Coordinates of N, CA and C in Angstrom, one line a residue:
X1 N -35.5 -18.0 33.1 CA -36.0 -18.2 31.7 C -34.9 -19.0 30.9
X2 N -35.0 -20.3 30.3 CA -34.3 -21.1 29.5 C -34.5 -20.1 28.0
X3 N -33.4 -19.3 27.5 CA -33.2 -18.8 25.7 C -33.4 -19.4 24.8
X4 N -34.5 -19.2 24.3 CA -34.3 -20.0 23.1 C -33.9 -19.6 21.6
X5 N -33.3 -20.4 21.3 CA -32.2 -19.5 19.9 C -33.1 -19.7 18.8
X6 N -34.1 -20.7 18.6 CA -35.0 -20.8 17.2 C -36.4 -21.8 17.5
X7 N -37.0 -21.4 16.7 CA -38.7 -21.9 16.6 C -38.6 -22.3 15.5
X8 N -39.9 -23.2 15.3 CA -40.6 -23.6 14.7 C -41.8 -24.2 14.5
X9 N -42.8 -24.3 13.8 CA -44.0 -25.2 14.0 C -43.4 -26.7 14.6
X10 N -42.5 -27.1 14.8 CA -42.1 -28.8 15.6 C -41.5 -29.1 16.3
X11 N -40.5 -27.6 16.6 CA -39.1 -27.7 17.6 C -38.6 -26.3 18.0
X12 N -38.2 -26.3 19.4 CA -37.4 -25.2 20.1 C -36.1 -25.7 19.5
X13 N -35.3 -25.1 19.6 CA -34.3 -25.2 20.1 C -33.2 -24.3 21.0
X14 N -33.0 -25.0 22.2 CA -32.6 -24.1 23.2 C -31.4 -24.2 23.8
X15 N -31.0 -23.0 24.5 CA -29.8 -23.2 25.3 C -29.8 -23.3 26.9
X16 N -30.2 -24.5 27.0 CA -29.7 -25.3 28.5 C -28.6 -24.7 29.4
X17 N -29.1 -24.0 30.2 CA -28.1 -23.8 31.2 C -27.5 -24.7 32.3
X18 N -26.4 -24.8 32.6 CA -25.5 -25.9 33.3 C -26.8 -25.9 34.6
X19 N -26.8 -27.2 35.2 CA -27.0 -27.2 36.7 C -28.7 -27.7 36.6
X20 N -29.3 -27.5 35.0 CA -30.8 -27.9 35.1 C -30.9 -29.3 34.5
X21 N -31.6 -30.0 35.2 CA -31.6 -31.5 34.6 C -32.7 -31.5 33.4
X22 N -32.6 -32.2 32.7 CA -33.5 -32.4 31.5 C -34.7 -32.6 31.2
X23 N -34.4 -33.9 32.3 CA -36.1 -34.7 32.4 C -36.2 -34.7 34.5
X24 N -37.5 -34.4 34.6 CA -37.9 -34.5 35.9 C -37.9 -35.9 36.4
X25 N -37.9 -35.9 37.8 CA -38.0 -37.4 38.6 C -37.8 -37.1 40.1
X26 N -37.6 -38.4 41.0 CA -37.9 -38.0 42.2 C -36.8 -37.1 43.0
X27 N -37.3 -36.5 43.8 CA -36.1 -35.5 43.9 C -35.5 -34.4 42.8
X28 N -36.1 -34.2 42.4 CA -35.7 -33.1 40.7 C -36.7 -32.3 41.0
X29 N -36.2 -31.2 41.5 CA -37.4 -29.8 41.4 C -37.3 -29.1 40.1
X30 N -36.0 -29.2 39.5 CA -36.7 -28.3 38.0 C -36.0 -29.0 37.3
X31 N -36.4 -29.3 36.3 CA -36.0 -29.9 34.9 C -36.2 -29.0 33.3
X32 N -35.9 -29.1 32.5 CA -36.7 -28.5 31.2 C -37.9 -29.1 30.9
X33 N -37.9 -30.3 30.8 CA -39.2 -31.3 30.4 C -40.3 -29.9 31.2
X34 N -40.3 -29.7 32.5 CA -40.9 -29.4 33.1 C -40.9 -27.7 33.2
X35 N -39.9 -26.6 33.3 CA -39.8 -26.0 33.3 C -39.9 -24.9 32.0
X36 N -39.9 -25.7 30.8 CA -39.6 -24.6 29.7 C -41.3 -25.3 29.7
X37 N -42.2 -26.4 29.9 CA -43.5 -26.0 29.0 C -44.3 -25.2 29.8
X38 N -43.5 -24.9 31.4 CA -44.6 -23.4 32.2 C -43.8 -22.4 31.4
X39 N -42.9 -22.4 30.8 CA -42.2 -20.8 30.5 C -43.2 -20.7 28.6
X40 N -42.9 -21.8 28.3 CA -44.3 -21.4 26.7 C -45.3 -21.8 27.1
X41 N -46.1 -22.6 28.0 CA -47.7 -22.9 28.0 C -47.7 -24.0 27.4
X42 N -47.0 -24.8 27.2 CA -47.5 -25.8 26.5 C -46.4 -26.8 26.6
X43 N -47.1 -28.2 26.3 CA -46.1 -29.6 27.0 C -45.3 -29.7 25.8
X44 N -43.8 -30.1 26.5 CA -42.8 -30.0 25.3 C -42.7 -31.9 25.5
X45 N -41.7 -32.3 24.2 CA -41.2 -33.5 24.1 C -39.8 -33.6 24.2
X46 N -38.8 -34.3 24.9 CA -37.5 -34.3 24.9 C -37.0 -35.0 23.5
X47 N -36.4 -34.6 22.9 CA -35.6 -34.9 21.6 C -34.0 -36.0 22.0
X48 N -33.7 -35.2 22.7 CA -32.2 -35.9 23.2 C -32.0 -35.5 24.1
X49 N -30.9 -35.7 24.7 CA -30.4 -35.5 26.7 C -29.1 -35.0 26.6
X50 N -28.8 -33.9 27.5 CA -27.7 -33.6 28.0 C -27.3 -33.4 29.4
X51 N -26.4 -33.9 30.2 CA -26.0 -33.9 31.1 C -26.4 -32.9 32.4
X52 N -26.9 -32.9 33.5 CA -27.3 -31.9 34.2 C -26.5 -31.1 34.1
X53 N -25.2 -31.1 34.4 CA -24.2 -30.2 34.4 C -23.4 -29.4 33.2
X54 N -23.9 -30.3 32.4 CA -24.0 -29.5 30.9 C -24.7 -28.5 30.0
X55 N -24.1 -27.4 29.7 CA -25.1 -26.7 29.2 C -24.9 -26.3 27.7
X56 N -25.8 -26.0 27.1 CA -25.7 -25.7 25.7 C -27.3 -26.0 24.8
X57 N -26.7 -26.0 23.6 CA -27.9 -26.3 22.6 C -28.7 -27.4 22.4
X58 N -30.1 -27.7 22.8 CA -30.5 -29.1 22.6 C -31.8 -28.9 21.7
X59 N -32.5 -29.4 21.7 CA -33.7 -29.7 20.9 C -34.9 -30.1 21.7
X60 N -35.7 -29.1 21.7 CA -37.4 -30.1 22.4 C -38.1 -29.8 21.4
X61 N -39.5 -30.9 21.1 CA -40.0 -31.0 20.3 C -41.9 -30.5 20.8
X62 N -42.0 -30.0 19.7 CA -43.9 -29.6 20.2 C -44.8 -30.5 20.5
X63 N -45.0 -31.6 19.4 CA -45.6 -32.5 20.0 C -45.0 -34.0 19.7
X64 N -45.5 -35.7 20.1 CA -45.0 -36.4 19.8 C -44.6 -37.1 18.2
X65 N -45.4 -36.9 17.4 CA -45.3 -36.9 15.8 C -43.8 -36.0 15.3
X66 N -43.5 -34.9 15.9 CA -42.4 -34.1 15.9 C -40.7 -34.8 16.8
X67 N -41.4 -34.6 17.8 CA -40.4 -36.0 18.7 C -39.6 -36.9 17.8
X68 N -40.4 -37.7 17.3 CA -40.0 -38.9 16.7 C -38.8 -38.3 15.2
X69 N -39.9 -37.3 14.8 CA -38.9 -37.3 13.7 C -37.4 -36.6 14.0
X70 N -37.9 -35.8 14.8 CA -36.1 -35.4 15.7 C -35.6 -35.8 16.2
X71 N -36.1 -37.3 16.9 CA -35.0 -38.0 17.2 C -34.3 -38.8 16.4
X72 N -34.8 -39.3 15.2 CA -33.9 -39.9 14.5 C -33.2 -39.2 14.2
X73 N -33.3 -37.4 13.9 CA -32.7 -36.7 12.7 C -31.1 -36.8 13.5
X74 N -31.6 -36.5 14.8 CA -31.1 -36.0 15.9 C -29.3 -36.9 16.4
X75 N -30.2 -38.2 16.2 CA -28.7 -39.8 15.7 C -28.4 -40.0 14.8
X76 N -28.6 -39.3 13.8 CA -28.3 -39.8 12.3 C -27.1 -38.8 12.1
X77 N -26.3 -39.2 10.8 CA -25.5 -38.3 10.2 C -25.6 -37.3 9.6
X78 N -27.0 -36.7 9.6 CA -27.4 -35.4 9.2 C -27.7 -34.2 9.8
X79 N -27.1 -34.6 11.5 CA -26.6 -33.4 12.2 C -25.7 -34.0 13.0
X80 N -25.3 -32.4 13.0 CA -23.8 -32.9 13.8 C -23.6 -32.1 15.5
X81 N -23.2 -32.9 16.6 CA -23.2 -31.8 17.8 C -21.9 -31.4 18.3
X82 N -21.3 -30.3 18.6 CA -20.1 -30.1 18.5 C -20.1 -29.2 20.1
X83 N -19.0 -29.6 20.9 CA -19.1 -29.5 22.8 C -17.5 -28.7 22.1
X84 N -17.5 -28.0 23.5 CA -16.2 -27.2 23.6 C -16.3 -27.8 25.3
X85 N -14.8 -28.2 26.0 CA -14.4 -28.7 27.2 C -13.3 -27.8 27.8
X86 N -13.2 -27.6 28.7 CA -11.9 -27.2 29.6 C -11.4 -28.1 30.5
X87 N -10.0 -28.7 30.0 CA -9.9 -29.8 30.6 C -8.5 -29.7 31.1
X88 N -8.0 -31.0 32.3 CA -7.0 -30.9 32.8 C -5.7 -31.6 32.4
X89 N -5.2 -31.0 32.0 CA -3.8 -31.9 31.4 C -3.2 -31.8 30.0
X90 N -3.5 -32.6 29.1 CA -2.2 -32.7 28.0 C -2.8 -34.0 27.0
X91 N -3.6 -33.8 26.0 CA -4.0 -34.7 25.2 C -3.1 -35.5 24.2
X92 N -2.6 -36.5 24.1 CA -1.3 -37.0 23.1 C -1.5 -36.7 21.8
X93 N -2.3 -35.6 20.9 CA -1.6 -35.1 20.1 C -2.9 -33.9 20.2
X94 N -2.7 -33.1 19.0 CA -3.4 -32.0 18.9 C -4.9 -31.9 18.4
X95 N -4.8 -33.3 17.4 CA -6.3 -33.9 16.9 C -6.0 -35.4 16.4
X96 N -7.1 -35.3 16.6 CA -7.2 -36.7 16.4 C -8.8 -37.6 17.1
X97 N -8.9 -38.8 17.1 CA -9.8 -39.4 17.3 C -9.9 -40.9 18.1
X98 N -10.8 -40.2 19.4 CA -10.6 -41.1 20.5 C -12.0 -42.7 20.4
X99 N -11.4 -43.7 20.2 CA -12.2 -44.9 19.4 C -12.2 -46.1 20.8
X100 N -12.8 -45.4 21.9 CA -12.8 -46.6 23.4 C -14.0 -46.4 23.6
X101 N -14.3 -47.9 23.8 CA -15.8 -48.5 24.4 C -16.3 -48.1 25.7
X102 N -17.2 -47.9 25.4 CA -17.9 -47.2 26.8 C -18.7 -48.1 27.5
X103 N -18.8 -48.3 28.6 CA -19.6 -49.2 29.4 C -21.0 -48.8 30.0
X104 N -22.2 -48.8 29.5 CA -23.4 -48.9 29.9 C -24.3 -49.6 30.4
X105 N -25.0 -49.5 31.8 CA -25.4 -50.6 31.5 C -25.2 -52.2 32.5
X106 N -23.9 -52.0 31.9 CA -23.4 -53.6 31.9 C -22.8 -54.0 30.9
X107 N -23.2 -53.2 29.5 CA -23.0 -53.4 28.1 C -21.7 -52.4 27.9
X108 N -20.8 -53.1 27.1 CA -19.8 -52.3 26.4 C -20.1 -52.2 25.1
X109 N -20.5 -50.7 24.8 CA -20.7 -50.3 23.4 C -19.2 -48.9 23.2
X110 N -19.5 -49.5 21.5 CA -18.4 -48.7 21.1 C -18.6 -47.1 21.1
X111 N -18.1 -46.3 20.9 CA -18.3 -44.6 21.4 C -17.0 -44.1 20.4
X112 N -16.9 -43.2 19.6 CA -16.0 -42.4 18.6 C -16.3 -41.3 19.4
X113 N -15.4 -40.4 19.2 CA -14.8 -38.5 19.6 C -14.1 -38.4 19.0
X114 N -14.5 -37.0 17.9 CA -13.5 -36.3 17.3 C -13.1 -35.4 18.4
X115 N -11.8 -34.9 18.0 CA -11.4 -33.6 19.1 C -10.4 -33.0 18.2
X116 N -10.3 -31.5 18.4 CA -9.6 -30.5 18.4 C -9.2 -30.0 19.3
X117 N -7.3 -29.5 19.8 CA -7.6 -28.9 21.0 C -7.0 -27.7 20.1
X118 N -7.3 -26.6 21.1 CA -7.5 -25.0 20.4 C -6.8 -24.4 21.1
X119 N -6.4 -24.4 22.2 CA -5.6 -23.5 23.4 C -4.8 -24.6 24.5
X120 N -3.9 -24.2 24.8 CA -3.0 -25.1 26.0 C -2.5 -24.0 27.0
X121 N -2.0 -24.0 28.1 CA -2.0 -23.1 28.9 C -1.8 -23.2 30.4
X122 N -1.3 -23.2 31.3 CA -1.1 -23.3 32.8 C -1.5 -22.2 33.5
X123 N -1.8 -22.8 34.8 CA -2.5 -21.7 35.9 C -1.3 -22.1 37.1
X124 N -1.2 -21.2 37.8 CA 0.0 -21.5 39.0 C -1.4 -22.1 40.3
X125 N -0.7 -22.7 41.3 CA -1.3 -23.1 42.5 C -0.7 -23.1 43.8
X126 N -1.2 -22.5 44.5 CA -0.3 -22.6 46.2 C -1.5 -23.5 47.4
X127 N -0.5 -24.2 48.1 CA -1.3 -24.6 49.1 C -0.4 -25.1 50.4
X128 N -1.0 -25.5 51.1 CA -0.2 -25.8 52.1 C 1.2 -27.0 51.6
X129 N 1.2 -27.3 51.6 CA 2.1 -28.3 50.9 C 3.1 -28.2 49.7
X130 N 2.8 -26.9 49.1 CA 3.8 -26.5 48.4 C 2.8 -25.6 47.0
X131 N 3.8 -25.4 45.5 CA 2.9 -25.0 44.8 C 3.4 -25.5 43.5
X132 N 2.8 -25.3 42.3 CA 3.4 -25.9 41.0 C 1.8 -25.4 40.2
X133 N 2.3 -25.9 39.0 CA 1.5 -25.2 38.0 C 0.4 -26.5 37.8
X134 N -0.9 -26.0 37.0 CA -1.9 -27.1 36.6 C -1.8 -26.7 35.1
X135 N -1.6 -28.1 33.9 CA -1.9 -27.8 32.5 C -3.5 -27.7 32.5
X136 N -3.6 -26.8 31.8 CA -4.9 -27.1 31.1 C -5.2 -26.6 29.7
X137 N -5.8 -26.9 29.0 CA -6.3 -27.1 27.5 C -7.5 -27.1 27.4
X138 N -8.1 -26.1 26.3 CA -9.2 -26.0 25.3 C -9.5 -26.9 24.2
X139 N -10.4 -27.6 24.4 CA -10.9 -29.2 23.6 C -12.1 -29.0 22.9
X140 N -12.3 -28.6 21.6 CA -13.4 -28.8 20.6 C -13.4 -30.4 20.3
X141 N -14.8 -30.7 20.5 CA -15.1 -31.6 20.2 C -16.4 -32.4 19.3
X142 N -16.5 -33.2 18.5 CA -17.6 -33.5 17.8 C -17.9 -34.9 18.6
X143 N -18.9 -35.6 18.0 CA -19.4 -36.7 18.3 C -19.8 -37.9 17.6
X144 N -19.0 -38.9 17.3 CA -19.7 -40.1 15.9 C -21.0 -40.7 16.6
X145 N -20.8 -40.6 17.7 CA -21.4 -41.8 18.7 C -22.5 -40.8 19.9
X146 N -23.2 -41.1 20.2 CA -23.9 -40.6 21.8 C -24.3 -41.7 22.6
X147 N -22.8 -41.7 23.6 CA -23.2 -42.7 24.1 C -23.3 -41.9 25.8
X148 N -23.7 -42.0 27.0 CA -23.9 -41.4 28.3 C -22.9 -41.2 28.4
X149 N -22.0 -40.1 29.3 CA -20.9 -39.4 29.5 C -19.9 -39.7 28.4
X150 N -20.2 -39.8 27.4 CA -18.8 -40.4 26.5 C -18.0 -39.4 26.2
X151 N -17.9 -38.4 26.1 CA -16.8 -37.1 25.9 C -16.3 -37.3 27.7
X152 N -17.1 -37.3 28.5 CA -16.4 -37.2 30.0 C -15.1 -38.5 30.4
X153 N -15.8 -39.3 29.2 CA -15.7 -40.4 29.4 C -14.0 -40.9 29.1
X154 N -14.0 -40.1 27.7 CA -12.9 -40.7 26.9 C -11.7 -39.4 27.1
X155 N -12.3 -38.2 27.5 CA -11.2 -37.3 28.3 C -10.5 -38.3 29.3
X156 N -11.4 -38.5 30.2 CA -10.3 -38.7 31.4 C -9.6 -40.3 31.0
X157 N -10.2 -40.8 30.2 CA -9.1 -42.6 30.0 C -8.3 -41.4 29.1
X158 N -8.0 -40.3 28.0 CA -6.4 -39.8 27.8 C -6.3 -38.7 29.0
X159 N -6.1 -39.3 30.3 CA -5.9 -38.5 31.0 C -5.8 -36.8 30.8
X160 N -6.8 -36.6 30.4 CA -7.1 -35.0 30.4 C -8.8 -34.9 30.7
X161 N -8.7 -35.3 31.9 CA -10.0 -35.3 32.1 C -10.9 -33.5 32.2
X162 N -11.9 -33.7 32.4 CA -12.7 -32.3 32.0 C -12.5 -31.4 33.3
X163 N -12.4 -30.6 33.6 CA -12.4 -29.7 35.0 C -13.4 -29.3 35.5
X164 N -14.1 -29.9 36.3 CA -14.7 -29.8 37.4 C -16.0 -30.8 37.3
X165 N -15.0 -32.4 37.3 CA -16.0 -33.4 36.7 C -16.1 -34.3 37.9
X166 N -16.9 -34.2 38.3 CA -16.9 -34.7 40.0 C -16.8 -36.2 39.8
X167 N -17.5 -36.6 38.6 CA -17.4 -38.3 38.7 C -16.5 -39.0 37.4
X168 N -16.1 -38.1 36.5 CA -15.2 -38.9 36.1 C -13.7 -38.1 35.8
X169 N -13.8 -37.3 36.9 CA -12.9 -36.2 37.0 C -11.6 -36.7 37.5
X170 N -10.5 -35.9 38.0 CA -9.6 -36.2 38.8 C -9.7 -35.4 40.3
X171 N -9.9 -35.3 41.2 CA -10.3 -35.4 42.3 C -9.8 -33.7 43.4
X172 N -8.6 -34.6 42.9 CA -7.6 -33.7 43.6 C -7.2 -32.4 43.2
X173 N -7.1 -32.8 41.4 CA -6.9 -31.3 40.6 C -8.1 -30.1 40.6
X174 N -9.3 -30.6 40.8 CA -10.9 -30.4 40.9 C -10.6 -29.1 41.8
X175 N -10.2 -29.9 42.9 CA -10.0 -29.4 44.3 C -9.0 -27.9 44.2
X176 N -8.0 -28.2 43.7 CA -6.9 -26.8 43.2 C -7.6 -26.3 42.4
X177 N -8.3 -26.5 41.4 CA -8.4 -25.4 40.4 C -9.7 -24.9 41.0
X178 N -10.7 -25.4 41.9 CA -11.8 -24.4 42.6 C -11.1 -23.3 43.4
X179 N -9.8 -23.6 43.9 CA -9.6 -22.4 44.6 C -8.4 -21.5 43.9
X180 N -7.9 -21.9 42.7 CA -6.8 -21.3 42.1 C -7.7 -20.6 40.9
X181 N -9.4 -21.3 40.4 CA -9.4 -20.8 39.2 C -10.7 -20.1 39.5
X182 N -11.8 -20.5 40.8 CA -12.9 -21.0 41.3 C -13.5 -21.8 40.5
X183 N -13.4 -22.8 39.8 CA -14.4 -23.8 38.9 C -15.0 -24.3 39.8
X184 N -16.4 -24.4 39.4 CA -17.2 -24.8 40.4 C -18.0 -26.3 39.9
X185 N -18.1 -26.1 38.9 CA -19.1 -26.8 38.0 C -18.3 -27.8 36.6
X186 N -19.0 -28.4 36.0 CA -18.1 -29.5 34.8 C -18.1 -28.1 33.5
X187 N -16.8 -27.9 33.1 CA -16.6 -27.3 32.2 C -17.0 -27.7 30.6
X188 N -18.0 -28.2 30.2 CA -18.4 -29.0 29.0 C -19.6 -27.9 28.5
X189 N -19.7 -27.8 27.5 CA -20.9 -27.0 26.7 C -20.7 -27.2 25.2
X190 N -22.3 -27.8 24.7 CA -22.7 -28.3 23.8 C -23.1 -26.8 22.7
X191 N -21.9 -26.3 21.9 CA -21.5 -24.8 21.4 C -22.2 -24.9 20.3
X192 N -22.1 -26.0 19.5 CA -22.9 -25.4 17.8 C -23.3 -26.9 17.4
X193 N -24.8 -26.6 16.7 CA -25.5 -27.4 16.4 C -25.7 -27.8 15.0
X194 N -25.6 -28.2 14.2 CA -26.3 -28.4 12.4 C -26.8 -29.3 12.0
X195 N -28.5 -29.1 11.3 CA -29.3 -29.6 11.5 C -30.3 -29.1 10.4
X196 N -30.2 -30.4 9.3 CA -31.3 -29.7 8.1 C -32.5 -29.5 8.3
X197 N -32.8 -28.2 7.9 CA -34.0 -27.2 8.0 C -34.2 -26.7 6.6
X198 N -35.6 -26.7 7.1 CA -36.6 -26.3 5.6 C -35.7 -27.0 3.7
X199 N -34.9 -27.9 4.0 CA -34.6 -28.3 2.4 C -32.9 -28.1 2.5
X200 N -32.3 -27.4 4.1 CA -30.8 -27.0 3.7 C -30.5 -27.0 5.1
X201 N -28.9 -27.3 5.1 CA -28.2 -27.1 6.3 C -28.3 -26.0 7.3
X202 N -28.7 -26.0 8.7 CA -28.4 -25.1 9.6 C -27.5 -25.0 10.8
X203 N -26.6 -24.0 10.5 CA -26.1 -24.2 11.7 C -26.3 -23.3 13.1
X204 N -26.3 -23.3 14.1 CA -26.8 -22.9 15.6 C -25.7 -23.0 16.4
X205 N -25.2 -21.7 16.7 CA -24.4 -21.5 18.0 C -24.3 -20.2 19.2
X206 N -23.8 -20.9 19.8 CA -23.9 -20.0 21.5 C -22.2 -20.1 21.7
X207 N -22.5 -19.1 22.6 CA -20.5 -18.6 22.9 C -20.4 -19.8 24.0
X208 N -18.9 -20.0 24.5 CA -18.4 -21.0 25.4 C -19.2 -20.0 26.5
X209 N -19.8 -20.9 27.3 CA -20.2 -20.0 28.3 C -18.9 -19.5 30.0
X210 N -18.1 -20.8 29.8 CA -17.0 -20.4 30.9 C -15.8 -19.9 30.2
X211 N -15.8 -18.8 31.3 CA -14.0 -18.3 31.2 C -12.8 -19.1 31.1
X212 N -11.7 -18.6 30.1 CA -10.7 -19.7 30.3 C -9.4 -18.5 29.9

């Protein structure tokens, strides 16, 4: 069962668990597109996208008239999406705002991240070869921009890439912290949502769902 945190006559809004893809396609046995309208009876609309491996708060819409209007609402400056990350390394300062082009495409479009980091902290590691510690850091983040992996994106160009990001991860660290921390999966979750409802601001949140 996908939870859903709020209704409406035009929109779920739900909490996506890591590992389910969004939208169906070939080779995709469950998606939400597909799976949350057998779990209510009825065909949903996708509003916006989040990463298979991402989980958190998204938006499906009831019908297409509803769609439409949530997806603008959805890119506009009148809501805001805010990801908590667990990531590997050491961000060059404590806040601040990462302003690098992302490549889509073929196309280089521009991409903004706000970030907060919240916690810093090392894990020890042993392995055949010796042992030494891994940094890692708690990263609140907002979004000016939604562009495709662009938080994955702009972590690892400041080298603090996300833990357990198979494709724009760091490889090797991935590899230690599965067996020093078990991370199995990309540490990213889409935590708190706000989004005007009925005439006023709402905000919508879910706990970090991984251990740190």
């Amino acid at each position: 069962m996908i939870p859903v945190i709020y209704e409406n006559d035009e929109i779920f809004i739900i909490d996506k668990p890591s590992g389910l893809a969004v939208q169906g396609g070939q080779g995709i046995v469950h998606s939400v597109d597909r799976d949350f309208a057998e779990q209510t009876g009825q065909k949903v609309f996708l509003v916006h996208r989040l990463d298979k491996d991402t989980s958190g708060l998204m938006i499906v819409a009831k019908n297409p008239v509803a769609a439409g209007k949530w997806t603008k609402l959805i890119s506009s400056k009148m809501a805001r999406k805010e990801y908590v990350a667990l990531c590997a390394g050491r961000m060059p300062a404590k806040s601040g705002v990462i302003r690098e082009d992302v490549v889509q495409h073929g196309d280089s479009k521009a991409a903004i991240t706000h970030y907060q980091v919240e916690k810093e902290w090392t894990v020890p590691y042993n392995t055949e070869n010796g042992s030494g510690e891994i940094p890692l850091c708690l990263i609140r983040l907002q979004l000016e921009t939604g562009r495709m992996h662009q938080i994955r994106i702009h972590l690892a160009k400041n080298n603090c890439p996300i833990a357990g990001d198979d494709q724009h991860g760091n490889f090797k660290i991935n590899k230690l912290l599965k067996k020093a921390c078990k991370i199995k999966r990309l540490q990213l979750a889409a935590v708190r949502l706000t989004v005007p409802l009925d005439g006023k601001e709402r905000m919508f949140e879910v706990p970090v769902p991984f251990v740190y």
